[in-house]
Amino acid sequence: MTAISETLNDSELANRAMEELSKCLTYPKIGAAVSRSGVLLSTGFRGEVSGKHAERVAIEKLNSEQLRGATIHTTLEPCAEIYEGQREKSCCELIADSGISTVCIGALDPSGRIYSKGMNFLRDNRLTVELFSPSIRQKIESSTFKYDDFSGAIGNGKRRVRSVKNGKKFTVQFAEGDERKTSFRLSPLSMPLDHIDLVAANDSVRLAPGINDFSKIPDPMLYQDPSHFARLPEGEIAIIAEPQSTMVLLVKVLEITPTDIYIQWEVRNIRRS
Ligand SMILES: [Zn+2]
């Protein structure tokens, strides 16, 4: 007599991936579960096998027959190719080549280099891409990264940052090999949650009222009356140009929630005569 395998529904499979996430000992915490027709076939978490991503761990436990037409639930958007000549296939390529046909994603990778690239890659390769339900997604976003470790970045990016009591300072470096930096501080959230205050060096902060798109700011220095701070509702952009610096940092508030702030930034060069 063969045992009848238990069938799991979509949210139960998402929760299995979430359970795997919680086994990770280091950040970012990522878990994955592979299934077919609701039957769990394998699981994996980042670090279960040293140096391997969660998706790879789960996939390498199965053979090609098992993987054909399978579904993978992964708590974080799978990595796409990050740099040319990467030693291993990215998880996206691995998934696309494995025979898996459906990818269910918990949260998009907030690092600027990956954000939505993985999801787009999978769609371009004709895989079905689905998302976890919003309730579990929020739980994942708050447990994947150690937010408070994030205080700096290089180049353009997006990050969901946890709101902390004393505010938080960020420094963005212009690029790899370009040491120019700009810093700013985000104030702690206070009710109502309809804005945040961004503070930077004296006479360095400008506002572009009513403009919600970086590309619509061809010349950041067009905007006058620099101050040391800007009050930013969702969608609004602050322009930070420290006096004498040839680097400009544009910061946009994408979302404000009771626990965190989602920001996007872009670096620019300016000419100082
Ligand atoms: Zn990966």
Coordinates of C-alpha atoms and ligand atoms in Angstrom, one line a residue:
M1 CA 0.0 0.0 0.0
T2 CA 1.3 3.4 -0.9
A3 CA 0.9 6.3 1.5
I4 CA -1.2 9.1 0.1
S5 CA 0.7 12.3 0.2
E6 CA -0.9 15.3 1.9
T7 CA -2.0 18.0 -0.4
L8 CA -1.3 21.6 0.5
N9 CA -3.0 24.7 -0.8
D10 CA -1.2 27.7 -2.0
S11 CA -1.0 29.6 1.3
E12 CA 0.1 26.4 3.1
L13 CA 3.0 26.1 0.6
A14 CA 3.8 29.8 1.1
N15 CA 3.9 29.1 4.9
R16 CA 6.2 26.1 4.3
A17 CA 8.7 28.4 2.5
M18 CA 8.3 30.9 5.4
E19 CA 9.1 28.1 7.9
E20 CA 12.3 27.4 5.9
L21 CA 13.2 31.1 6.0
S22 CA 13.0 31.0 9.8
K23 CA 15.7 28.3 9.8
C24 CA 18.3 30.7 8.4
L25 CA 21.0 31.8 10.8
T26 CA 22.2 34.8 8.9
Y27 CA 20.5 37.6 6.8
P28 CA 19.1 37.8 4.3
K29 CA 16.8 35.0 5.4
I30 CA 15.2 33.1 2.4
G31 CA 13.2 29.9 2.2
A32 CA 11.9 27.8 -0.7
A33 CA 9.5 24.9 -1.2
V34 CA 9.0 22.9 -4.4
S35 CA 5.7 21.1 -5.0
R36 CA 3.6 19.6 -7.7
S37 CA -0.2 19.6 -7.6
G38 CA 0.0 20.6 -3.9
V39 CA 2.3 17.8 -2.9
L40 CA 5.5 19.0 -1.2
L41 CA 8.5 17.6 -2.9
S42 CA 11.4 19.4 -1.3
T43 CA 12.4 22.5 0.7
G44 CA 15.5 24.6 1.2
F45 CA 16.8 27.6 3.0
R46 CA 19.7 29.9 2.4
G47 CA 22.8 28.5 4.2
E48 CA 21.3 24.9 4.5
V49 CA 24.1 24.0 2.1
S50 CA 27.0 26.4 2.6
G51 CA 27.1 29.2 0.0
K52 CA 23.9 28.0 -1.8
H53 CA 20.7 30.0 -2.3
A54 CA 17.5 28.5 -0.9
E55 CA 16.0 27.8 -4.4
R56 CA 19.1 26.0 -5.5
V57 CA 19.2 23.9 -2.3
A58 CA 15.5 22.8 -2.8
I59 CA 16.0 22.2 -6.6
E60 CA 19.1 20.1 -6.2
K61 CA 17.3 17.7 -3.9
L62 CA 15.1 16.6 -6.9
N63 CA 15.6 14.9 -10.3
S64 CA 14.5 16.3 -13.6
E65 CA 11.4 14.1 -13.7
Q66 CA 10.2 15.5 -10.4
L67 CA 10.9 19.0 -11.4
R68 CA 9.0 19.0 -14.7
G69 CA 5.9 21.1 -14.3
A70 CA 6.6 21.8 -10.6
T71 CA 5.9 24.9 -8.6
I72 CA 8.5 26.7 -6.5
H73 CA 7.4 29.0 -3.6
T74 CA 10.3 31.3 -2.7
T75 CA 10.1 33.9 0.0
L76 CA 12.3 36.4 -2.0
E77 CA 12.5 37.1 -5.7
P78 CA 15.1 34.7 -7.2
C79 CA 18.4 36.3 -8.2
A80 CA 18.8 37.2 -11.9
E81 CA 22.3 37.4 -13.5
I82 CA 24.1 40.0 -11.5
Y83 CA 27.4 40.4 -13.3
E84 CA 28.9 39.0 -16.4
G85 CA 30.9 35.8 -16.1
Q86 CA 29.2 34.8 -12.9
R87 CA 30.5 31.4 -11.8
E88 CA 27.1 29.7 -11.2
K89 CA 23.8 30.1 -13.0
S90 CA 21.6 32.6 -11.2
C91 CA 18.6 31.1 -9.5
C92 CA 16.3 32.4 -12.2
E93 CA 18.3 30.6 -14.9
L94 CA 18.4 27.5 -12.7
I95 CA 14.7 27.6 -12.2
A96 CA 14.0 28.2 -15.9
D97 CA 16.2 25.3 -17.0
S98 CA 15.0 22.9 -14.4
G99 CA 11.5 22.3 -15.8
I100 CA 9.7 24.2 -13.1
S101 CA 6.8 26.0 -14.6
T102 CA 5.4 28.2 -11.9
V103 CA 7.2 30.5 -9.5
C104 CA 5.5 32.0 -6.5
I105 CA 7.4 34.9 -5.0
G106 CA 7.1 36.3 -1.5
A107 CA 8.7 39.7 -1.9
L108 CA 10.7 41.5 -4.5
D109 CA 14.4 41.9 -3.7
P110 CA 14.7 45.5 -2.6
S111 CA 18.4 45.9 -3.6
G112 CA 18.6 48.2 -6.6
R113 CA 20.5 45.7 -8.7
I114 CA 17.8 43.0 -8.6
Y115 CA 14.5 44.6 -7.9
S116 CA 11.9 43.1 -10.3
K117 CA 14.7 41.9 -12.6
G118 CA 14.2 38.3 -11.4
M119 CA 10.5 38.4 -11.8
N120 CA 10.8 39.9 -15.3
F121 CA 13.4 37.3 -16.4
L122 CA 11.1 34.5 -15.3
R123 CA 8.1 36.0 -17.2
D124 CA 10.3 36.6 -20.3
N125 CA 11.1 32.9 -20.1
R126 CA 7.4 32.0 -20.2
L127 CA 7.2 30.8 -16.6
T128 CA 4.0 31.6 -14.7
V129 CA 4.9 34.1 -11.9
E130 CA 2.6 34.5 -8.9
L131 CA 2.9 36.4 -5.7
F132 CA 2.2 35.4 -2.1
S133 CA -0.8 37.0 -0.5
P134 CA -0.2 40.5 0.8
S135 CA -0.5 39.5 4.5
I136 CA 2.3 36.9 4.3
R137 CA 4.3 39.2 2.0
Q138 CA 4.5 41.8 4.7
K139 CA 5.7 39.3 7.2
I140 CA 8.4 38.2 4.8
E141 CA 9.5 41.7 4.0
S142 CA 10.1 42.4 7.7
S143 CA 12.0 39.1 8.4
T144 CA 14.2 38.8 5.3
F145 CA 16.6 41.6 6.0
K146 CA 18.2 42.9 9.0
Y147 CA 17.0 46.4 8.3
D148 CA 19.0 48.1 11.0
D149 CA 22.2 46.9 9.3
F150 CA 21.5 49.0 6.3
S151 CA 22.9 52.4 6.5
G152 CA 24.7 52.8 3.2
A153 CA 24.5 51.9 -0.4
I154 CA 26.5 52.4 -3.6
G155 CA 24.8 53.8 -6.7
N156 CA 21.0 53.9 -7.4
G157 CA 18.7 51.7 -5.3
K158 CA 15.5 51.0 -3.4
R159 CA 15.2 49.9 0.2
R160 CA 12.5 49.2 2.7
V161 CA 13.9 50.6 5.9
R162 CA 12.6 50.0 9.4
S163 CA 11.5 53.2 11.2
V164 CA 13.6 53.6 14.3
K165 CA 13.0 55.8 17.3
N166 CA 15.9 58.1 16.9
G167 CA 15.7 58.4 13.2
K168 CA 18.2 56.8 10.9
K169 CA 21.2 58.1 8.9
F170 CA 22.0 56.9 5.4
T171 CA 25.0 57.4 3.2
V172 CA 25.0 56.8 -0.5
Q173 CA 28.3 56.5 -2.3
F174 CA 28.2 57.6 -6.0
A175 CA 29.5 54.4 -7.5
E176 CA 32.0 51.6 -7.1
G177 CA 35.4 53.4 -7.4
D178 CA 33.8 56.8 -7.0
E179 CA 34.1 57.9 -3.4
R180 CA 31.8 60.8 -3.5
K181 CA 29.1 60.4 -0.8
T182 CA 26.0 62.1 0.3
S183 CA 24.3 61.6 3.7
F184 CA 20.8 62.2 5.0
R185 CA 18.8 61.3 8.0
L186 CA 15.2 60.1 8.1
S187 CA 13.1 61.2 11.1
P188 CA 11.3 58.6 13.1
L189 CA 7.7 58.2 12.1
S190 CA 5.0 60.1 13.9
M191 CA 1.3 60.1 13.5
P192 CA -0.3 60.8 11.1
L193 CA 1.8 58.6 8.8
D194 CA 1.4 61.0 5.8
H195 CA 5.0 62.2 5.6
I196 CA 8.5 61.7 6.7
D197 CA 11.1 64.4 7.4
L198 CA 14.4 64.1 5.6
V199 CA 17.3 66.1 7.1
A200 CA 20.7 66.7 5.6
A201 CA 23.5 69.3 5.6
N202 CA 22.6 73.0 5.7
D203 CA 21.6 74.5 2.4
S204 CA 21.6 71.1 0.7
V205 CA 18.0 70.0 0.4
R206 CA 15.6 71.2 -2.3
L207 CA 12.1 70.1 -3.2
A208 CA 10.7 69.5 -6.6
P209 CA 7.0 70.0 -5.8
G210 CA 4.5 67.9 -7.6
I211 CA 7.1 65.8 -9.4
N212 CA 7.0 62.1 -8.8
D213 CA 9.4 60.8 -11.3
F214 CA 13.3 61.2 -11.3
S215 CA 13.3 61.4 -15.0
K216 CA 11.3 64.6 -14.9
I217 CA 14.1 66.3 -13.1
P218 CA 16.6 67.0 -15.8
D219 CA 18.4 69.7 -13.8
P220 CA 18.2 69.2 -10.1
M221 CA 19.8 72.6 -9.5
L222 CA 16.9 74.4 -11.2
Y223 CA 15.1 74.2 -7.9
Q224 CA 15.8 77.1 -5.5
D225 CA 15.8 77.9 -1.8
P226 CA 17.9 75.1 -0.4
S227 CA 17.2 74.2 3.2
H228 CA 18.5 71.6 5.6
F229 CA 15.3 69.5 5.5
A230 CA 12.3 68.4 3.5
R231 CA 8.9 67.2 4.5
L232 CA 8.1 64.3 2.1
P233 CA 4.7 62.7 1.6
E234 CA 4.6 59.5 -0.4
G235 CA 5.7 60.0 -4.0
E236 CA 7.5 63.3 -3.4
I237 CA 11.2 63.7 -4.2
A238 CA 13.9 65.5 -2.2
I239 CA 17.0 66.7 -4.0
I240 CA 20.2 66.7 -1.9
A241 CA 23.1 68.7 -3.2
E242 CA 25.7 69.4 -0.6
P243 CA 27.4 72.8 -1.2
Q244 CA 30.5 72.4 -3.3
S245 CA 29.8 68.7 -4.0
T246 CA 29.4 67.6 -7.6
M247 CA 27.2 64.8 -6.6
V248 CA 23.4 65.1 -6.3
L249 CA 21.2 62.5 -4.6
L250 CA 17.5 62.3 -5.4
V251 CA 15.4 60.6 -2.7
K252 CA 11.8 59.5 -3.2
V253 CA 9.5 58.1 -0.6
L254 CA 7.6 55.2 -2.2
E255 CA 5.6 54.1 0.8
I256 CA 5.1 54.8 4.5
T257 CA 3.7 52.1 6.7
P258 CA 3.4 52.0 10.5
T259 CA 6.6 50.0 10.8
D260 CA 8.8 51.1 7.9
I261 CA 9.6 53.4 5.1
Y262 CA 10.2 52.4 1.5
I263 CA 12.6 54.7 -0.3
Q264 CA 14.2 54.9 -3.7
W265 CA 17.2 57.0 -4.6
E266 CA 19.2 58.0 -7.7
V267 CA 22.7 59.6 -7.9
R268 CA 23.5 62.4 -10.4
N269 CA 26.5 64.4 -11.5
I270 CA 26.3 68.2 -11.5
R271 CA 28.6 70.8 -12.8
R272 CA 29.7 73.5 -10.4
S273 CA 31.1 76.5 -12.0
Ligands
ZN1 ZN 19.7 33.0 -6.0

